[in-house]
Amino acid sequence: MHEKNMKTVYIAMSADLITPGHMKIIQEARKLGEVVIGLLTDVAIAGFQRLPYMPYEERKVVIENIKGVREVVAQEKLDYVPNLLKIKPDYVLHRDDWNTGLQRETRQRVIDTLEPWGGELVELPHSAGITSTSLNRAVREVGTTPQIRLGMLRRLLDARPMVRMIEAHSGLTGLIAETVSVKNDNKVLEFDGIWMSSLTDSAAKAKPDIEYVDITSRMNTVNDILETTTKPIIYDGDTGGITEHFVYMVRTLERLGVSAVIIEDKKGLKKNSLFGTEAGQVQDSVEGFTHKISGGKHAQVTDDFMIIARIESLILKEGMGAALVRAEAYINAGADGIMIHSKEHTPDEILTFSREFAKFDRRVPLVVVPSTYSQITEDELAAAGVRIVIYANHLLRSAYPAMVEVARSILRDGCAANVEEMCMPIKEIIRLIPERSR
Ligand code: SPV
Ligand code: MG
């Protein structure tokens, strides 16, 4: 109940995993008045760090049931101002560690906004403990379920202008995709998910990328990645095989919690796209491929799973017009996304395609793989309307030359002393994968 003359205290939080720190700040707020929580929406959080483990609605249910919380309102941005102007709180509570970087500005805007009605910013000493790094670690400890992971790609697409995936081909590379982060302007940058590349999965098994590594073997790799990660996975399904086989692939991936499969519109002996026309690859007919897409769409059980159609027309020099005709046909057949591939050394044809794609009445997320035109930035791709960018082979391409160099050096020297500086310390490798604490 809103008591007359009670002061209002506003606290903004993400409240993904509730910690004693949250309780402490709410308790302090209660001493000052009635507590209104500005709960950051998924979009607000995804703008500066990893998508929260729990969606907004679930976080809201938790936080509004905490003793002393009068009301939970959505805070749509990191910026407090719109909510402050609406609520006109007497106090805003925050930890005292935000007087630096980008947050400094947010803090000043809070102070300035409160001023006209005599509101006050109250800062509490920051007690060490919970950081986003430790939260991420905790999320990994908690783990995930197939269902939560499966829905994550659609949630990300709803929350972010652009989703960034990196290739993994093993449990260990999955762990890199899961954990590597950099801090930039108070934003924590991470990969949003994992690309299960057929090229690197095959190469890691010393097999060519011709759909020879069978689905059982590829699912073993998927399983290793599932075990070490919580982020969404897009599976490179190559051609998807014949429709009668593709429907099984869809069911298997969906059951495991993989978020999406991408299939390419080629048939017969598949060769890696980056060979271009030199490899004598054959494109499927529009009818044949749309039949495969709709077969897959009928096979899936949930609404969350995505089937993304990959167009090889530019790779095969069939022209922009042909690529666009196919995009439209694949969307009409039910494709949840379109991947347009190119092996040009400039992004020009991808940008032209994106421009034309943006004019479609019926649109789905556009996916690109800038392997050969790697100079284009994520910002430029996002401005062109691209929704998913895939770094398709970079972990394997960087690891392999490093390993060859170390092997050569040992041979040359007849001992391993000189490769030490190229290697991580023994004490690090033995601790790289800690045992589970519980
Ligand atoms: C892969 O990573 O396996 C891909 C992208 O399919 S490409 O290698 O460019 O064809
Ligand atoms: Mg592939």
Short mmCIF file of C-alpha atoms and ligand atoms in Angstrom, two decimals:
data_model
loop_
_atom_site.label_atom_id
_atom_site.label_comp_id
_atom_site.label_asym_id
_atom_site.label_seq_id
_atom_site.Cartn_x
_atom_site.Cartn_y
_atom_site.Cartn_z
CA MET A 1 0.00 0.00 0.00
CA HIS A 2 1.16 3.47 -0.75
CA GLU A 3 1.16 5.34 2.53
CA LYS A 4 0.59 9.06 2.54
CA ASN A 5 3.63 11.15 3.30
CA MET A 6 5.94 8.21 2.79
CA LYS A 7 8.96 9.09 0.73
CA THR A 8 9.63 7.20 -2.48
CA VAL A 9 12.99 5.55 -3.08
CA TYR A 10 14.00 4.47 -6.56
CA ILE A 11 16.56 1.73 -7.26
CA ALA A 12 17.51 0.55 -10.72
CA MET A 13 18.68 -3.03 -11.04
CA SER A 14 19.01 -5.99 -13.38
CA ALA A 15 18.29 -8.55 -10.64
CA ASP A 16 19.22 -11.55 -12.74
CA LEU A 17 20.68 -13.55 -9.92
CA ILE A 18 19.61 -12.09 -6.60
CA THR A 19 22.46 -11.69 -4.14
CA PRO A 20 22.79 -10.46 -0.55
CA GLY A 21 23.95 -7.19 -2.12
CA HIS A 22 20.48 -6.67 -3.58
CA MET A 23 18.90 -7.39 -0.19
CA LYS A 24 21.19 -4.93 1.52
CA ILE A 25 20.38 -2.10 -0.85
CA ILE A 26 16.63 -2.79 -0.56
CA GLN A 27 16.89 -2.84 3.25
CA GLU A 28 18.70 0.48 3.23
CA ALA A 29 16.09 1.91 0.89
CA ARG A 30 13.28 0.86 3.20
CA LYS A 31 14.77 3.00 5.94
CA LEU A 32 14.20 6.01 3.68
CA GLY A 33 10.75 5.24 2.34
CA GLU A 34 8.79 3.06 -0.02
CA VAL A 35 10.82 1.18 -2.56
CA VAL A 36 10.22 1.32 -6.29
CA ILE A 37 12.49 -0.89 -8.36
CA GLY A 38 13.34 0.22 -11.89
CA LEU A 39 13.95 -3.19 -13.37
CA LEU A 40 16.15 -3.00 -16.46
CA THR A 41 14.53 -4.60 -19.47
CA ASP A 42 16.33 -7.23 -21.53
CA VAL A 43 17.00 -4.59 -24.19
CA ALA A 44 18.49 -2.22 -21.60
CA ILE A 45 20.79 -4.91 -20.21
CA ALA A 46 21.76 -6.35 -23.57
CA GLY A 47 22.98 -2.89 -24.53
CA PHE A 48 25.91 -3.08 -22.14
CA GLN A 49 26.41 -6.71 -21.18
CA ARG A 50 25.35 -10.29 -21.63
CA LEU A 51 21.65 -11.00 -22.01
CA PRO A 52 20.24 -11.79 -18.56
CA TYR A 53 19.75 -15.42 -17.67
CA MET A 54 16.11 -14.81 -16.80
CA PRO A 55 13.84 -12.81 -19.12
CA TYR A 56 12.32 -9.59 -17.79
CA GLU A 57 8.98 -11.15 -16.82
CA GLU A 58 10.68 -13.82 -14.71
CA ARG A 59 13.00 -11.33 -13.02
CA LYS A 60 9.97 -9.16 -12.31
CA VAL A 61 8.12 -11.98 -10.56
CA VAL A 62 11.13 -12.57 -8.31
CA ILE A 63 11.81 -8.96 -7.44
CA GLU A 64 8.22 -7.92 -6.80
CA ASN A 65 7.95 -10.66 -4.21
CA ILE A 66 10.86 -9.39 -2.18
CA LYS A 67 9.84 -7.94 1.14
CA GLY A 68 9.75 -4.19 1.11
CA VAL A 69 9.39 -3.72 -2.64
CA ARG A 70 6.29 -1.63 -3.29
CA GLU A 71 6.38 -1.62 -7.05
CA VAL A 72 8.44 -2.79 -9.99
CA VAL A 73 8.55 -0.64 -13.11
CA ALA A 74 10.39 -1.28 -16.35
CA GLN A 75 13.51 0.80 -16.92
CA GLU A 76 13.89 0.68 -20.69
CA LYS A 77 17.37 2.16 -20.86
CA LEU A 78 20.45 2.47 -18.74
CA ASP A 79 19.52 6.12 -18.46
CA TYR A 80 17.31 6.79 -15.42
CA VAL A 81 15.82 10.07 -16.57
CA PRO A 82 12.53 8.99 -18.19
CA ASN A 83 11.54 6.98 -15.11
CA LEU A 84 12.67 9.66 -12.68
CA LEU A 85 10.53 12.25 -14.45
CA LYS A 86 7.54 9.95 -14.23
CA ILE A 87 7.98 8.78 -10.64
CA LYS A 88 9.62 11.85 -9.11
CA PRO A 89 11.23 9.86 -6.29
CA ASP A 90 12.57 11.55 -3.16
CA TYR A 91 15.65 9.35 -3.25
CA VAL A 92 17.63 7.32 -5.72
CA LEU A 93 19.87 4.68 -4.21
CA HIS A 94 23.00 3.39 -5.89
CA ARG A 95 26.34 1.88 -5.01
CA ASP A 96 29.07 4.50 -4.67
CA ASP A 97 31.29 3.06 -7.40
CA TRP A 98 29.80 4.71 -10.47
CA ASN A 99 31.59 8.01 -10.59
CA THR A 100 33.83 6.90 -13.47
CA GLY A 101 33.63 6.29 -17.21
CA LEU A 102 30.27 6.30 -18.93
CA GLN A 103 28.42 5.80 -15.67
CA ARG A 104 29.71 9.11 -14.40
CA GLU A 105 27.48 10.84 -16.90
CA THR A 106 24.46 8.70 -15.97
CA ARG A 107 25.08 9.58 -12.32
CA GLN A 108 25.26 13.30 -13.02
CA ARG A 109 22.04 13.14 -14.99
CA VAL A 110 20.35 11.49 -12.01
CA ILE A 111 21.51 14.30 -9.70
CA ASP A 112 20.43 17.01 -12.14
CA THR A 113 17.04 15.42 -12.80
CA LEU A 114 16.22 15.05 -9.09
CA GLU A 115 17.15 18.62 -8.28
CA PRO A 116 13.93 20.48 -9.27
CA TRP A 117 11.83 18.60 -6.70
CA GLY A 118 14.57 18.32 -4.09
CA GLY A 119 15.26 14.65 -4.71
CA GLU A 120 18.54 13.23 -3.54
CA LEU A 121 21.02 10.62 -4.72
CA VAL A 122 22.08 8.39 -1.82
CA GLU A 123 25.14 6.27 -2.37
CA LEU A 124 26.00 3.18 -0.41
CA PRO A 125 29.54 1.94 0.03
CA HIS A 126 30.25 -0.77 -2.47
CA SER A 127 30.86 -4.01 -0.63
CA ALA A 128 33.01 -6.23 -2.79
CA GLY A 129 31.64 -9.53 -3.88
CA ILE A 130 29.32 -9.71 -6.81
CA THR A 131 30.69 -8.57 -10.15
CA SER A 132 29.46 -9.38 -13.61
CA THR A 133 32.38 -11.79 -13.93
CA SER A 134 31.37 -13.68 -10.84
CA LEU A 135 27.75 -13.60 -11.98
CA ASN A 136 28.73 -15.10 -15.31
CA ARG A 137 30.67 -17.78 -13.53
CA ALA A 138 27.65 -18.45 -11.35
CA VAL A 139 25.41 -18.72 -14.42
CA ARG A 140 27.77 -21.31 -15.85
CA GLU A 141 27.75 -23.19 -12.54
CA VAL A 142 23.97 -23.17 -12.50
CA GLY A 143 24.11 -24.34 -16.10
CA THR A 144 21.22 -24.19 -18.46
CA THR A 145 18.51 -26.41 -19.89
CA PRO A 146 17.87 -27.26 -23.54
CA GLN A 147 14.67 -25.23 -23.47
CA ILE A 148 16.25 -22.10 -22.02
CA ARG A 149 19.17 -22.29 -24.41
CA LEU A 150 16.97 -22.96 -27.41
CA GLY A 151 14.95 -19.79 -26.89
CA MET A 152 18.01 -17.66 -26.31
CA LEU A 153 18.69 -16.78 -29.95
CA ARG A 154 15.22 -15.34 -30.47
CA ARG A 155 15.53 -13.47 -27.17
CA LEU A 156 18.85 -12.03 -28.30
CA LEU A 157 17.41 -10.96 -31.63
CA ASP A 158 14.63 -9.18 -29.75
CA ALA A 159 17.04 -7.49 -27.38
CA ARG A 160 19.96 -6.48 -29.63
CA PRO A 161 20.37 -4.81 -32.98
CA MET A 162 23.12 -7.28 -33.85
CA VAL A 163 24.03 -10.72 -32.57
CA ARG A 164 27.64 -11.89 -32.74
CA MET A 165 28.60 -15.56 -33.04
CA ILE A 166 31.97 -17.28 -33.14
CA GLU A 167 32.92 -20.70 -34.37
CA ALA A 168 33.61 -23.56 -32.00
CA HIS A 169 34.62 -27.10 -32.89
CA SER A 170 35.31 -28.63 -29.46
CA GLY A 171 34.46 -28.29 -25.80
CA LEU A 172 37.52 -26.13 -25.30
CA THR A 173 36.76 -23.70 -28.12
CA GLY A 174 33.17 -23.63 -26.88
CA LEU A 175 34.57 -22.48 -23.56
CA ILE A 176 36.43 -19.66 -25.29
CA ALA A 177 33.21 -18.54 -26.99
CA GLU A 178 31.47 -18.74 -23.65
CA THR A 179 33.96 -16.91 -21.46
CA VAL A 180 36.09 -14.45 -23.39
CA SER A 181 35.05 -10.88 -22.77
CA VAL A 182 36.52 -7.42 -23.02
CA LYS A 183 35.48 -4.25 -21.33
CA ASN A 184 34.98 -1.26 -23.56
CA ASP A 185 33.49 2.03 -22.36
CA ASN A 186 31.87 0.28 -19.40
CA LYS A 187 30.26 -2.21 -21.73
CA VAL A 188 31.17 -5.85 -21.39
CA LEU A 189 31.61 -7.25 -24.89
CA GLU A 190 31.20 -10.95 -25.43
CA PHE A 191 30.22 -13.35 -28.16
CA ASP A 192 26.50 -13.98 -27.97
CA GLY A 193 26.65 -17.53 -29.18
CA ILE A 194 28.40 -20.30 -31.02
CA TRP A 195 28.59 -21.27 -34.68
CA MET A 196 29.00 -25.01 -35.10
CA SER A 197 30.92 -24.73 -38.34
CA SER A 198 31.08 -27.74 -40.63
CA LEU A 199 34.43 -26.53 -41.94
CA THR A 200 36.14 -26.38 -38.57
CA ASP A 201 34.38 -29.42 -37.11
CA SER A 202 35.57 -31.40 -40.13
CA ALA A 203 39.05 -29.90 -40.14
CA ALA A 204 39.52 -30.61 -36.43
CA LYS A 205 38.87 -34.24 -37.31
CA ALA A 206 41.25 -33.93 -40.27
CA LYS A 207 38.41 -34.51 -42.71
CA PRO A 208 37.45 -32.39 -45.73
CA ASP A 209 34.38 -30.17 -45.53
CA ILE A 210 32.21 -32.32 -47.82
CA GLU A 211 29.50 -33.59 -45.44
CA TYR A 212 31.63 -36.65 -44.81
CA VAL A 213 31.69 -36.19 -41.03
CA ASP A 214 28.38 -37.82 -40.25
CA ILE A 215 25.65 -36.46 -38.03
CA THR A 216 26.45 -38.81 -35.15
CA SER A 217 30.00 -37.56 -35.06
CA ARG A 218 28.92 -33.95 -35.38
CA MET A 219 26.45 -34.38 -32.54
CA ASN A 220 29.32 -35.58 -30.37
CA THR A 221 30.99 -32.24 -30.96
CA VAL A 222 27.72 -30.45 -30.25
CA ASN A 223 27.46 -32.39 -27.03
CA ASP A 224 30.98 -31.41 -25.93
CA ILE A 225 30.05 -27.78 -26.57
CA LEU A 226 26.71 -28.07 -24.80
CA GLU A 227 28.51 -29.37 -21.74
CA THR A 228 30.87 -26.42 -21.43
CA THR A 229 28.59 -23.56 -22.42
CA THR A 230 25.27 -21.85 -21.79
CA LYS A 231 25.11 -19.65 -24.91
CA PRO A 232 22.92 -20.33 -27.93
CA ILE A 233 24.23 -22.46 -30.77
CA ILE A 234 23.66 -22.15 -34.50
CA TYR A 235 24.40 -25.44 -36.23
CA ASP A 236 25.88 -25.48 -39.70
CA GLY A 237 23.72 -28.14 -41.32
CA ASP A 238 25.52 -27.98 -44.70
CA THR A 239 22.89 -28.91 -47.32
CA GLY A 240 20.71 -30.60 -44.72
CA GLY A 241 20.91 -33.72 -46.89
CA ILE A 242 17.71 -34.93 -48.49
CA THR A 243 14.47 -33.66 -46.94
CA GLU A 244 13.73 -37.09 -45.45
CA HIS A 245 17.00 -36.83 -43.52
CA PHE A 246 16.77 -33.12 -42.73
CA VAL A 247 13.61 -33.59 -40.68
CA TYR A 248 15.55 -35.87 -38.34
CA MET A 249 18.36 -33.36 -38.08
CA VAL A 250 15.87 -30.68 -37.03
CA ARG A 251 14.36 -32.89 -34.34
CA THR A 252 17.75 -33.88 -32.96
CA LEU A 253 19.07 -30.34 -32.79
CA GLU A 254 15.90 -28.99 -31.25
CA ARG A 255 15.82 -31.69 -28.60
CA LEU A 256 19.41 -30.86 -27.61
CA GLY A 257 18.62 -27.17 -27.22
CA VAL A 258 20.38 -25.90 -30.34
CA SER A 259 18.67 -22.66 -31.38
CA ALA A 260 18.96 -22.75 -35.14
CA VAL A 261 20.20 -24.66 -38.14
CA ILE A 262 21.48 -23.05 -41.30
CA ILE A 263 21.18 -25.06 -44.49
CA GLU A 264 22.62 -24.05 -47.83
CA ASP A 265 20.86 -24.33 -51.16
CA LYS A 266 23.29 -26.73 -52.77
CA LYS A 267 22.91 -30.37 -53.68
CA GLY A 268 25.07 -33.33 -54.55
CA LEU A 269 28.63 -33.43 -53.27
CA LYS A 270 28.94 -30.36 -51.10
CA LYS A 271 32.19 -28.42 -51.22
CA ASN A 272 33.15 -25.49 -49.05
CA SER A 273 31.63 -22.29 -50.41
CA LEU A 274 34.91 -20.44 -50.31
CA PHE A 275 36.11 -22.55 -53.27
CA GLY A 276 33.47 -20.65 -55.25
CA THR A 277 32.86 -21.79 -58.83
CA GLU A 278 36.19 -23.63 -58.94
CA ALA A 279 34.72 -26.63 -57.10
CA GLY A 280 31.88 -27.44 -59.51
CA GLN A 281 29.12 -27.11 -56.93
CA VAL A 282 25.49 -27.47 -57.90
CA GLN A 283 22.73 -25.25 -56.57
CA ASP A 284 19.42 -26.86 -55.67
CA SER A 285 16.31 -25.68 -57.51
CA VAL A 286 14.14 -23.13 -55.74
CA GLU A 287 11.36 -25.76 -55.57
CA GLY A 288 13.68 -28.42 -54.17
CA PHE A 289 15.06 -26.16 -51.47
CA THR A 290 11.75 -24.61 -50.44
CA HIS A 291 10.41 -28.15 -50.06
CA LYS A 292 13.29 -28.91 -47.68
CA ILE A 293 12.69 -25.75 -45.67
CA SER A 294 8.99 -26.42 -45.23
CA GLY A 295 9.70 -30.07 -44.38
CA GLY A 296 11.99 -28.89 -41.59
CA LYS A 297 9.49 -26.32 -40.35
CA HIS A 298 6.83 -29.01 -40.06
CA ALA A 299 9.19 -31.29 -38.19
CA GLN A 300 10.12 -28.91 -35.38
CA VAL A 301 8.26 -29.15 -32.11
CA THR A 302 8.67 -25.68 -30.60
CA ASP A 303 8.11 -22.24 -32.06
CA ASP A 304 11.55 -21.20 -30.90
CA PHE A 305 13.72 -23.31 -33.18
CA MET A 306 14.91 -21.43 -36.27
CA ILE A 307 15.62 -22.74 -39.75
CA ILE A 308 17.82 -20.30 -41.61
CA ALA A 309 18.16 -20.60 -45.36
CA ARG A 310 21.57 -19.92 -46.84
CA ILE A 311 21.79 -18.58 -50.35
CA GLU A 312 24.78 -19.56 -52.49
CA SER A 313 23.83 -17.57 -55.59
CA LEU A 314 26.58 -14.96 -55.13
CA ILE A 315 29.18 -17.65 -54.42
CA LEU A 316 28.15 -19.42 -57.64
CA LYS A 317 28.08 -16.17 -59.64
CA GLU A 318 24.38 -16.52 -60.37
CA GLY A 319 23.80 -12.81 -59.82
CA MET A 320 22.13 -10.50 -57.35
CA GLY A 321 18.69 -10.86 -58.93
CA ALA A 322 18.76 -14.64 -58.51
CA ALA A 323 19.85 -14.28 -54.88
CA LEU A 324 16.97 -11.94 -54.12
CA VAL A 325 14.40 -14.16 -55.85
CA ARG A 326 15.58 -17.06 -53.74
CA ALA A 327 15.47 -14.99 -50.53
CA GLU A 328 11.85 -14.17 -51.15
CA ALA A 329 10.94 -17.75 -52.01
CA TYR A 330 12.71 -19.13 -48.93
CA ILE A 331 10.98 -16.65 -46.64
CA ASN A 332 7.64 -17.60 -48.14
CA ALA A 333 8.47 -21.26 -47.51
CA GLY A 334 8.88 -20.47 -43.80
CA ALA A 335 12.60 -19.72 -43.38
CA ASP A 336 13.18 -17.94 -40.06
CA GLY A 337 16.28 -16.22 -41.34
CA ILE A 338 18.32 -15.72 -44.49
CA MET A 339 22.06 -16.13 -44.67
CA ILE A 340 23.65 -14.52 -47.68
CA HIS A 341 27.16 -15.72 -48.38
CA SER A 342 29.94 -14.12 -50.38
CA LYS A 343 33.58 -14.87 -51.04
CA GLU A 344 34.41 -11.45 -52.42
CA HIS A 345 37.21 -9.50 -50.83
CA THR A 346 35.05 -6.45 -50.42
CA PRO A 347 31.63 -6.26 -48.76
CA ASP A 348 30.02 -4.54 -51.77
CA GLU A 349 27.75 -7.35 -52.93
CA ILE A 350 26.67 -8.13 -49.37
CA LEU A 351 25.78 -4.47 -48.84
CA THR A 352 23.85 -4.37 -52.11
CA PHE A 353 21.94 -7.48 -51.12
CA SER A 354 21.19 -6.02 -47.66
CA ARG A 355 19.87 -2.82 -49.22
CA GLU A 356 17.49 -4.73 -51.47
CA PHE A 357 16.54 -7.13 -48.69
CA ALA A 358 15.52 -4.20 -46.51
CA LYS A 359 12.83 -3.36 -49.09
CA PHE A 360 11.06 -6.73 -48.73
CA ASP A 361 7.61 -6.58 -47.18
CA ARG A 362 8.19 -9.82 -45.36
CA ARG A 363 11.55 -9.81 -43.66
CA VAL A 364 13.44 -12.19 -41.39
CA PRO A 365 16.82 -11.73 -39.68
CA LEU A 366 19.70 -11.47 -42.13
CA VAL A 367 22.89 -13.43 -41.40
CA VAL A 368 26.34 -12.84 -42.88
CA VAL A 369 29.74 -14.50 -42.60
CA PRO A 370 32.47 -11.95 -43.28
CA SER A 371 35.38 -14.36 -43.77
CA THR A 372 36.82 -12.96 -47.01
CA TYR A 373 35.55 -9.38 -46.57
CA SER A 374 36.66 -9.18 -42.96
CA GLN A 375 37.44 -5.47 -43.05
CA ILE A 376 33.79 -4.57 -42.60
CA THR A 377 32.91 -3.64 -39.03
CA GLU A 378 29.98 -4.83 -36.98
CA ASP A 379 28.67 -1.26 -36.84
CA GLU A 380 28.67 -1.05 -40.63
CA LEU A 381 26.91 -4.41 -40.93
CA ALA A 382 24.34 -3.41 -38.32
CA ALA A 383 23.70 -0.15 -40.18
CA ALA A 384 23.05 -2.24 -43.31
CA GLY A 385 20.39 -4.19 -41.42
CA VAL A 386 22.39 -7.36 -40.75
CA ARG A 387 21.13 -9.06 -37.57
CA ILE A 388 23.61 -11.91 -37.08
CA VAL A 389 27.32 -11.86 -37.82
CA ILE A 390 29.27 -15.10 -37.74
CA TYR A 391 33.04 -15.34 -37.30
CA ALA A 392 33.06 -18.75 -38.88
CA ASN A 393 36.54 -20.21 -38.62
CA HIS A 394 38.83 -17.92 -36.65
CA LEU A 395 39.60 -20.02 -33.59
CA LEU A 396 40.82 -22.95 -35.65
CA ARG A 397 42.61 -20.75 -38.17
CA SER A 398 44.54 -19.07 -35.39
CA ALA A 399 45.31 -22.24 -33.43
CA TYR A 400 46.61 -24.34 -36.30
CA PRO A 401 49.56 -22.15 -37.38
CA ALA A 402 50.56 -21.71 -33.74
CA MET A 403 50.66 -25.47 -33.25
CA VAL A 404 52.62 -26.05 -36.46
CA GLU A 405 55.15 -23.40 -35.46
CA VAL A 406 55.70 -25.02 -32.07
CA ALA A 407 56.13 -28.45 -33.66
CA ARG A 408 58.67 -27.08 -36.15
CA SER A 409 60.60 -25.30 -33.46
CA ILE A 410 60.96 -28.47 -31.36
CA LEU A 411 62.23 -30.35 -34.41
CA ARG A 412 64.72 -27.62 -35.27
CA ASP A 413 66.15 -27.34 -31.77
CA GLY A 414 65.97 -30.92 -30.61
CA CYS A 415 64.43 -29.64 -27.40
CA ALA A 416 61.38 -27.75 -26.25
CA ALA A 417 62.99 -24.90 -24.33
CA ASN A 418 62.43 -22.30 -27.02
CA VAL A 419 58.75 -22.96 -27.42
CA GLU A 420 58.00 -22.17 -23.80
CA GLU A 421 57.27 -18.55 -24.58
CA MET A 422 54.77 -19.60 -27.23
CA CYS A 423 53.00 -21.87 -24.77
CA MET A 424 50.82 -21.17 -21.78
CA PRO A 425 52.48 -22.04 -18.46
CA ILE A 426 51.98 -25.59 -17.16
CA LYS A 427 50.47 -24.19 -13.98
CA GLU A 428 47.79 -22.51 -16.09
CA ILE A 429 46.90 -25.48 -18.28
CA ILE A 430 46.41 -27.76 -15.30
CA ARG A 431 44.01 -25.26 -13.80
CA LEU A 432 42.33 -24.23 -17.04
CA ILE A 433 39.43 -26.56 -16.49
CA PRO A 434 38.66 -26.61 -12.80
CA GLU A 435 36.80 -29.47 -11.25
CA ARG A 436 33.21 -28.79 -10.49
CA SER A 437 32.85 -27.56 -6.94
CA ARG A 438 29.46 -29.18 -6.49
C1 SPV B 1 31.44 -23.08 -42.20
O1 SPV B 1 31.98 -22.41 -41.30
O2 SPV B 1 31.54 -24.30 -42.23
C2 SPV B 1 30.66 -22.44 -43.24
C3 SPV B 1 30.98 -21.08 -43.66
O3 SPV B 1 29.78 -23.10 -43.77
S1 SPV B 1 32.04 -21.24 -45.04
O4 SPV B 1 33.19 -22.00 -44.62
O5 SPV B 1 32.40 -19.91 -45.46
O6 SPV B 1 31.32 -21.94 -46.09
MG MG B 2 29.98 -25.14 -43.50
#
